[in-house]
Short mmCIF file of C-alpha atoms and ligand atoms in Angstrom, two decimals:
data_model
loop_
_atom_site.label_atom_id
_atom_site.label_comp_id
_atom_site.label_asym_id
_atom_site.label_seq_id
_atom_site.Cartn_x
_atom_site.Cartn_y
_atom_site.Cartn_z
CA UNK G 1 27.28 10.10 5.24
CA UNK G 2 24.01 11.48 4.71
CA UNK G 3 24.30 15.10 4.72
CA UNK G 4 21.46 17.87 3.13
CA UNK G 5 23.53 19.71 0.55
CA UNK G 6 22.40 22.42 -0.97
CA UNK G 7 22.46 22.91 -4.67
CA UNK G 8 20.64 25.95 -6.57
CA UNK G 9 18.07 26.99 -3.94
CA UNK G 10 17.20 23.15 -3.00
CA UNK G 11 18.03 21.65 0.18
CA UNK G 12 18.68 18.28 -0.20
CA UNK G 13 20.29 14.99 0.50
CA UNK G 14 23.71 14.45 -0.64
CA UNK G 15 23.08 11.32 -2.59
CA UNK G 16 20.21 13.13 -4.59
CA UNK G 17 22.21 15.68 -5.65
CA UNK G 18 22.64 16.87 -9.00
CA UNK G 19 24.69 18.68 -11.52
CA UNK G 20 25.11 18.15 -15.25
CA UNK G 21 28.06 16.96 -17.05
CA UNK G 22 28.31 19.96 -18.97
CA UNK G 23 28.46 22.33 -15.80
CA UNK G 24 31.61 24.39 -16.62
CA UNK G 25 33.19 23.76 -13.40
CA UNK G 26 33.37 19.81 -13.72
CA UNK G 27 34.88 20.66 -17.54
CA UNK G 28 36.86 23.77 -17.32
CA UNK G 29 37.37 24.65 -13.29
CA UNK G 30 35.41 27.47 -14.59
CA UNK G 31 34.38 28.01 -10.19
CA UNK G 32 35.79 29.95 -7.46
CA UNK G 33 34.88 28.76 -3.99
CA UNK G 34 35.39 29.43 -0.14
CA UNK G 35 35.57 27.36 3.01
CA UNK G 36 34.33 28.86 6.02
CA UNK G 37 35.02 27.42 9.29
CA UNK G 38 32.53 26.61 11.71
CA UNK G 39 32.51 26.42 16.00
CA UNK G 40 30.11 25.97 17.85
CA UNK G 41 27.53 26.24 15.23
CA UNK G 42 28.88 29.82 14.43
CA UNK G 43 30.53 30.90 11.13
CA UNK G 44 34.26 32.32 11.86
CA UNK G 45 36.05 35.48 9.88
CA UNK G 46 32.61 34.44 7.66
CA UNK G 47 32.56 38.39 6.05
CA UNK G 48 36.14 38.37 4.83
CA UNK G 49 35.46 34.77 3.13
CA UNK G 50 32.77 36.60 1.17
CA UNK G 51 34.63 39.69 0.26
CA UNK G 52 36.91 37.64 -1.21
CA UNK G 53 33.62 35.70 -2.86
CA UNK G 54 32.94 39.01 -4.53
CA UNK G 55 36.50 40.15 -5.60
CA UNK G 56 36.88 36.07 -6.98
CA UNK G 57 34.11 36.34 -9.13
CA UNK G 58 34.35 39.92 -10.47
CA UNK G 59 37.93 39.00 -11.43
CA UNK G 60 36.49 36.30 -13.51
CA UNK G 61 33.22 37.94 -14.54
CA UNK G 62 30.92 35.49 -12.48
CA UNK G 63 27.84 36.61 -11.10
CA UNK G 64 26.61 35.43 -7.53
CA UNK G 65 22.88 34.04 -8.12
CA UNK G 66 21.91 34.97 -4.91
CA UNK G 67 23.13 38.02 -2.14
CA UNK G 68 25.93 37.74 0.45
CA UNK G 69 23.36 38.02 3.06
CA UNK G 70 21.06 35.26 1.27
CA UNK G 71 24.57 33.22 1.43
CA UNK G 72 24.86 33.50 5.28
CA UNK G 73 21.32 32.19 5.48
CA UNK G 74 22.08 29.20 3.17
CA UNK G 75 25.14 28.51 5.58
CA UNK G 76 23.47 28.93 8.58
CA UNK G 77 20.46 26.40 7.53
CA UNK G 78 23.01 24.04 6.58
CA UNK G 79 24.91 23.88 9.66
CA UNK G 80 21.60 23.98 11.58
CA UNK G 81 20.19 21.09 9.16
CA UNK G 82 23.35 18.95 9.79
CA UNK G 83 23.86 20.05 13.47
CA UNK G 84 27.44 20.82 13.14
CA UNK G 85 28.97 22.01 16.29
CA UNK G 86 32.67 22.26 15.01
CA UNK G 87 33.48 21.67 10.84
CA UNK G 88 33.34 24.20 8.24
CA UNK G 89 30.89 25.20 5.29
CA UNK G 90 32.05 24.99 1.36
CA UNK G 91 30.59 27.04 -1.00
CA UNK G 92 31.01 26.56 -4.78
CA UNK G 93 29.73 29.20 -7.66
CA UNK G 94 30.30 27.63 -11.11
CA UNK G 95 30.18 29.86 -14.25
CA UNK G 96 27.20 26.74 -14.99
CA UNK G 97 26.44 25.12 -17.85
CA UNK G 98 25.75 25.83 -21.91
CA UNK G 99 24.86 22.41 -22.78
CA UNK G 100 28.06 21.19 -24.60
CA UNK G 101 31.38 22.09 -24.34
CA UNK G 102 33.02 25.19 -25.62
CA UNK G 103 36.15 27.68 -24.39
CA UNK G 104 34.27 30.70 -24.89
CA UNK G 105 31.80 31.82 -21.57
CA UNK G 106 28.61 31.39 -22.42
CA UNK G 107 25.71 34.16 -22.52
CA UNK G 108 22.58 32.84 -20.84
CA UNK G 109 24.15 29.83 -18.72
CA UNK G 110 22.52 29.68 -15.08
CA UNK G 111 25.55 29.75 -12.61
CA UNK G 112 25.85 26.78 -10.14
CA UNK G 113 25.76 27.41 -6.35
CA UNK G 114 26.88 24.18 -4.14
CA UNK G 115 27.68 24.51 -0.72
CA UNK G 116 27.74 21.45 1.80
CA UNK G 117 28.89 20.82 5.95
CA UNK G 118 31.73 19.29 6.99
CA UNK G 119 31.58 18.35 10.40
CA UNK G 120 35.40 17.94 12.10
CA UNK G 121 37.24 18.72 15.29
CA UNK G 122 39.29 22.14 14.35
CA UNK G 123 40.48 23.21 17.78
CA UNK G 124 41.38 19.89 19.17
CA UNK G 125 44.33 19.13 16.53
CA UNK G 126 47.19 16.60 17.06
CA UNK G 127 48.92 18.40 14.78
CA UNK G 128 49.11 21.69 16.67
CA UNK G 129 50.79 19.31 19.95
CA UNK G 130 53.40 17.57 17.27
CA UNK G 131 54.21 20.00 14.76
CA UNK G 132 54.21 19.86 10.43
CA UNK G 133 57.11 18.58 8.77
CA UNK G 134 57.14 20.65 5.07
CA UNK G 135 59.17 19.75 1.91
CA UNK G 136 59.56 22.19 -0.89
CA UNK G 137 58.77 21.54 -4.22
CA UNK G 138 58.81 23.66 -7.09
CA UNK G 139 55.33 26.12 -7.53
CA UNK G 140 53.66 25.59 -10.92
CA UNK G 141 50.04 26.86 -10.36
CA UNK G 142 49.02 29.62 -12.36
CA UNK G 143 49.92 33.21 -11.76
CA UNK G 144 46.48 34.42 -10.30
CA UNK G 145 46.67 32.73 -7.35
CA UNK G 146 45.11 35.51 -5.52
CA UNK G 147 41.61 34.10 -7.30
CA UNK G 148 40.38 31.48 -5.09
CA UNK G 149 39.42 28.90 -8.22
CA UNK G 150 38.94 25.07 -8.12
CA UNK G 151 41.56 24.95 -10.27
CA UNK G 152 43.57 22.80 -7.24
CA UNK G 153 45.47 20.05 -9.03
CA UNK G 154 48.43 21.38 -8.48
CA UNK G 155 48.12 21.39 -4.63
CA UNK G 156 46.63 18.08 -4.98
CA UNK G 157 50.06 16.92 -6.64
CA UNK G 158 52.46 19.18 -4.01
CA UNK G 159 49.77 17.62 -0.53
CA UNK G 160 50.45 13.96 -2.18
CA UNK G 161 53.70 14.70 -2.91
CA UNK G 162 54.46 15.48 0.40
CA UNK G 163 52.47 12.28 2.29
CA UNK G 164 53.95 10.02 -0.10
CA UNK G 165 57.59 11.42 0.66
CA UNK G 166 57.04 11.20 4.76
CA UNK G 167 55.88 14.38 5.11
CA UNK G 168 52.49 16.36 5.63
CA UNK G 169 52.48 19.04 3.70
CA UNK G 170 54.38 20.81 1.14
CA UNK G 171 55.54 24.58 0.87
CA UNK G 172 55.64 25.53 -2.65
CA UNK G 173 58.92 27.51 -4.46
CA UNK G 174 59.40 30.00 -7.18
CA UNK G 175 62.44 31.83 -8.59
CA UNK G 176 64.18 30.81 -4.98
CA UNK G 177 61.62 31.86 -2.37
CA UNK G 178 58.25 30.25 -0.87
CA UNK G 179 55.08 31.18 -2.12
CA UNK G 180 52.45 29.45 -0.12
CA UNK G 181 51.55 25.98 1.40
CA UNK G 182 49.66 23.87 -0.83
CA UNK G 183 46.41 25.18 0.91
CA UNK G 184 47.44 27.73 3.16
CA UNK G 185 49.97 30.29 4.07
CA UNK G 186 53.29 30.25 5.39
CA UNK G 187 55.39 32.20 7.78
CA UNK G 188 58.82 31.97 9.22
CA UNK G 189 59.95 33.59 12.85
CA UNK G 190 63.36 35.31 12.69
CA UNK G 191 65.94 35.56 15.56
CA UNK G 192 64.88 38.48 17.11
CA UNK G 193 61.11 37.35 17.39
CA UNK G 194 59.64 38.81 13.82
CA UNK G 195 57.36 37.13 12.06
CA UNK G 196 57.91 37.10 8.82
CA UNK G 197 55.45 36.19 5.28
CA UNK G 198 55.48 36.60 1.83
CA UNK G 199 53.30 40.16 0.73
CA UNK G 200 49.93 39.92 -1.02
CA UNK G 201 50.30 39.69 -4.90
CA UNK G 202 48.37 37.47 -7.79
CA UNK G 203 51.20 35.47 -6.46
CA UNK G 204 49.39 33.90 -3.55
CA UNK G 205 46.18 33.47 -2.10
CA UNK G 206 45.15 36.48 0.10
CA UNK G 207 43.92 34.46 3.25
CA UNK G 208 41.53 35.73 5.32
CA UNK G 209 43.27 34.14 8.86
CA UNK G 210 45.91 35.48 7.68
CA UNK G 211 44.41 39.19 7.50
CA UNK G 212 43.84 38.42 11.07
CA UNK G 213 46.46 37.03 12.15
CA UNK G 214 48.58 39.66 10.97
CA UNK G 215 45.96 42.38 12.89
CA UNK G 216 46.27 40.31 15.76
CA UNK G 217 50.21 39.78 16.00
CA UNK G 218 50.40 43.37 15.88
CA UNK G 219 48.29 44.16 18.51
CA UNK G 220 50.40 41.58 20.28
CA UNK G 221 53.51 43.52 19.86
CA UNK G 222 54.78 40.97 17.38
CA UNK G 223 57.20 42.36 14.61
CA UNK G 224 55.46 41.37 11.14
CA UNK G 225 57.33 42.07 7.63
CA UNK G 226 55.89 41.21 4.95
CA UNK G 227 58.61 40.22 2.15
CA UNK G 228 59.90 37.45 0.37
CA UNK G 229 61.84 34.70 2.15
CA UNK G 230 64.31 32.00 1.10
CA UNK G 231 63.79 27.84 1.69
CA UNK G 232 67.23 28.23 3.08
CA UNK G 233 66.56 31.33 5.16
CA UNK G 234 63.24 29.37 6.36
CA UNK G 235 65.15 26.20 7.37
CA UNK G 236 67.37 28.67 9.81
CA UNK G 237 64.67 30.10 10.82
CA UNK G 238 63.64 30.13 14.78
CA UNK G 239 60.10 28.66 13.78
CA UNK G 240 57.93 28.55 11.35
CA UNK G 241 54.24 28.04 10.90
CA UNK G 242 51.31 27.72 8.40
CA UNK G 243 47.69 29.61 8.46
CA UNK G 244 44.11 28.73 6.84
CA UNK G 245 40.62 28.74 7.82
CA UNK G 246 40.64 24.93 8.70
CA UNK G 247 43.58 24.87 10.52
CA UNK G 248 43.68 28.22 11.89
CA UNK G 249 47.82 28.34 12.78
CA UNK G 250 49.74 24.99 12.74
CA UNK G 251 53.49 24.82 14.06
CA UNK G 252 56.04 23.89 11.16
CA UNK G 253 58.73 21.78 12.96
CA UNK G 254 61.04 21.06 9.92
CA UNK G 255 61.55 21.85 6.82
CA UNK G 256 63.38 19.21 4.00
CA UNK G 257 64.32 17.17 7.11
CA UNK G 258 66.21 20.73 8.89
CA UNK G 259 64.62 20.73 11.99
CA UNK G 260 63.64 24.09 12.95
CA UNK G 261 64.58 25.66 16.01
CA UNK G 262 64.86 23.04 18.46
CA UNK G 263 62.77 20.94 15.88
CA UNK G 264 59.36 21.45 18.60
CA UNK G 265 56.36 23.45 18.05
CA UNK G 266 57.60 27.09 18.70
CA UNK G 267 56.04 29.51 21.31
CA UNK G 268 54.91 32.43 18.60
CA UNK G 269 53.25 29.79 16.58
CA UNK G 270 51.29 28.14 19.78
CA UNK G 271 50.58 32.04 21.38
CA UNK G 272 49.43 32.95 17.75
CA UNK G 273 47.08 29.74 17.57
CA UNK G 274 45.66 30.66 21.28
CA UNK G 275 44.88 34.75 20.14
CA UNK G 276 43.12 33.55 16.91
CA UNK G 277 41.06 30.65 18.63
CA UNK G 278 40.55 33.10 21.11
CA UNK G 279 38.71 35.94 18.24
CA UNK G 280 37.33 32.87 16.78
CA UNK G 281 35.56 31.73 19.66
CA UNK G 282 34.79 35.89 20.63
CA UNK G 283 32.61 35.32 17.74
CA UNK G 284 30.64 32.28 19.07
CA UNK G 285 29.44 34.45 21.92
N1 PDD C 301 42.61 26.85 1.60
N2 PDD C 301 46.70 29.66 0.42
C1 PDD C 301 46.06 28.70 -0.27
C2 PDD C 301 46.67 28.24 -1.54
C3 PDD C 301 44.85 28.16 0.21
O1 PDD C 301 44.22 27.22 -0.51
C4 PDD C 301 44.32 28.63 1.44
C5 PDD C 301 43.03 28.11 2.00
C6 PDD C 301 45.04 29.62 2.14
C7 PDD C 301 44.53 30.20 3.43
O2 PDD C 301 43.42 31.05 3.22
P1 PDD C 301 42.31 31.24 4.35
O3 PDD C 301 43.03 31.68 5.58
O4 PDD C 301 41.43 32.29 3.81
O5 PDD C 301 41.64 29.91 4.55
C8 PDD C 301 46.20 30.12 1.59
C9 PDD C 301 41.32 26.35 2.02
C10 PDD C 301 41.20 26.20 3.50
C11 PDD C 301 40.99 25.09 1.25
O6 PDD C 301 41.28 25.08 0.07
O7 PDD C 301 40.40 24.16 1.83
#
């Protein structure tokens, strides 16, 4: 690929960019970051992704070099720069670098501002047609998952998990109930049509489709309660689905081989999908 990246108020090309080996987010995961996604050319949900920009960094005393509005015009240049019609935007602010390496933050260090394109179909998605199979596996991230860090190893170990095992994702367990996805949210649909998810706490990530979704489903006249749910409750469930910014809602079709349901996408999932495409693309317009 040949993208222009943009890297501490330069635009340039991917290949020629760069960042020191002391920068504290390549040694500590000393970063917070968001992913915005992008149709036609148009940022979606973009000014909840940097609320939560702000509320990431003050919780980790990190300043933002540059303004939220300056940040919308870096995103903007970039997607007009790399003509993406469809894709998303990833921003990265590292607490920079002191030079060497030491625990302690440093004074004077210059923070680090990445963001790059990634052009890729979001709408179109096999994946919505066939349905996710999850497995659970035990949550051992840290406990302030509501701080949107690069500190992703974890995930990295439950999504490879997961593939290697035969499925395609994994939903992540602690003291007997579901946390998360490894990268996005996860909700279960009860008999009687309610949608259920797990309630914001440092506990999980605080997604910003899921905000929406969760405005949306109620203007739909879907049930919502927020509370804790079981891996056994979710495998009886009547479906069950996942929400992020890149893949907006995604039917879950079983979970640790249980099919769910009828073990097919389920109709709250796909109408939930349609209404947030739908707001997504209201903001194209
Ligand atoms: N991940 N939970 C976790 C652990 C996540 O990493 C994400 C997003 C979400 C959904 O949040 P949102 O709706 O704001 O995207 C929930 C992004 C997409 C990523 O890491 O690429």
């Amino acid at each position: 690929m040949n993208r222009i990246v943009y890297v501490n108020g330069e635009y340039i090309n991917e290949h020629d960019a760069r960042i020191s080996i002391f920068d504290r987010g390549f040694l500590f995961a000393d970063a917070v970051y968001e992913v915005t996604a992008v149709i036609h050319g148009k940022l979606i949900d973009n000014e909840g992704h940097m609320a939560r920009l702000e509320r990431s960094c003050k919780e980790l005393a990190l300043t933002l070099p540059v303004s939220v509005d300056e940040l919308k015009h870096i995103q903007e240049e970039l997607i007009r720069l790399n003509d993406i019609d469809e894709g998303g935007i990833y921003l990265q602010l590292t607490r920079g670098s002191a030079g060497d390496r030491d625990f302690a933050y440093p004074k004077d260090a210059q923070p680090t501002l990445v963001l790059f394109s990634q052009a890729r179909s979001l709408i179109e998605s096999p994946k919505a047609k066939k349905g996710m199979k999850v497995v659970t596996i035990e949550d051992i991230r840290w406990h302030r998952r509501d701080i949107k860090t690069v500190q992703l190893l974890a995930p990295c170990m439950a999504k490879q998990f997961a593939l290697d095992h035969g499925y395609d994702d994994a939903w992540l367990t602690e003291d007997g109930y579901i946390t998360e996805g490894s990268s996005n949210n996860a909700y279960i649909v009860t008999d009687d049509g309610t949608v259920v998810t797990r309630p914001l706490s440092n506990d999980i990530l605080h997604g910003i489709t899921r905000k929406a979704l969760l405005q949306l489903a109620s203007e739909a006249d879907i049930k919502i309660e927020e509370r804790l749910f079981t891996p056994e409750e979710a495998m009886k469930a009547k479906e069950a689905f996942i929400s992020s910014a890149t893949t907006f809602v995604l039917p879950v079709i079983s979970i640790n081989d249980q099919a769910i349901g009828d073990g097919k996408p389920g109709p709250i999932a796909a109408r939930l999908r349609k209404i947030y495409i739908d707001l997504a693309l209201s903001q194209t317009a």
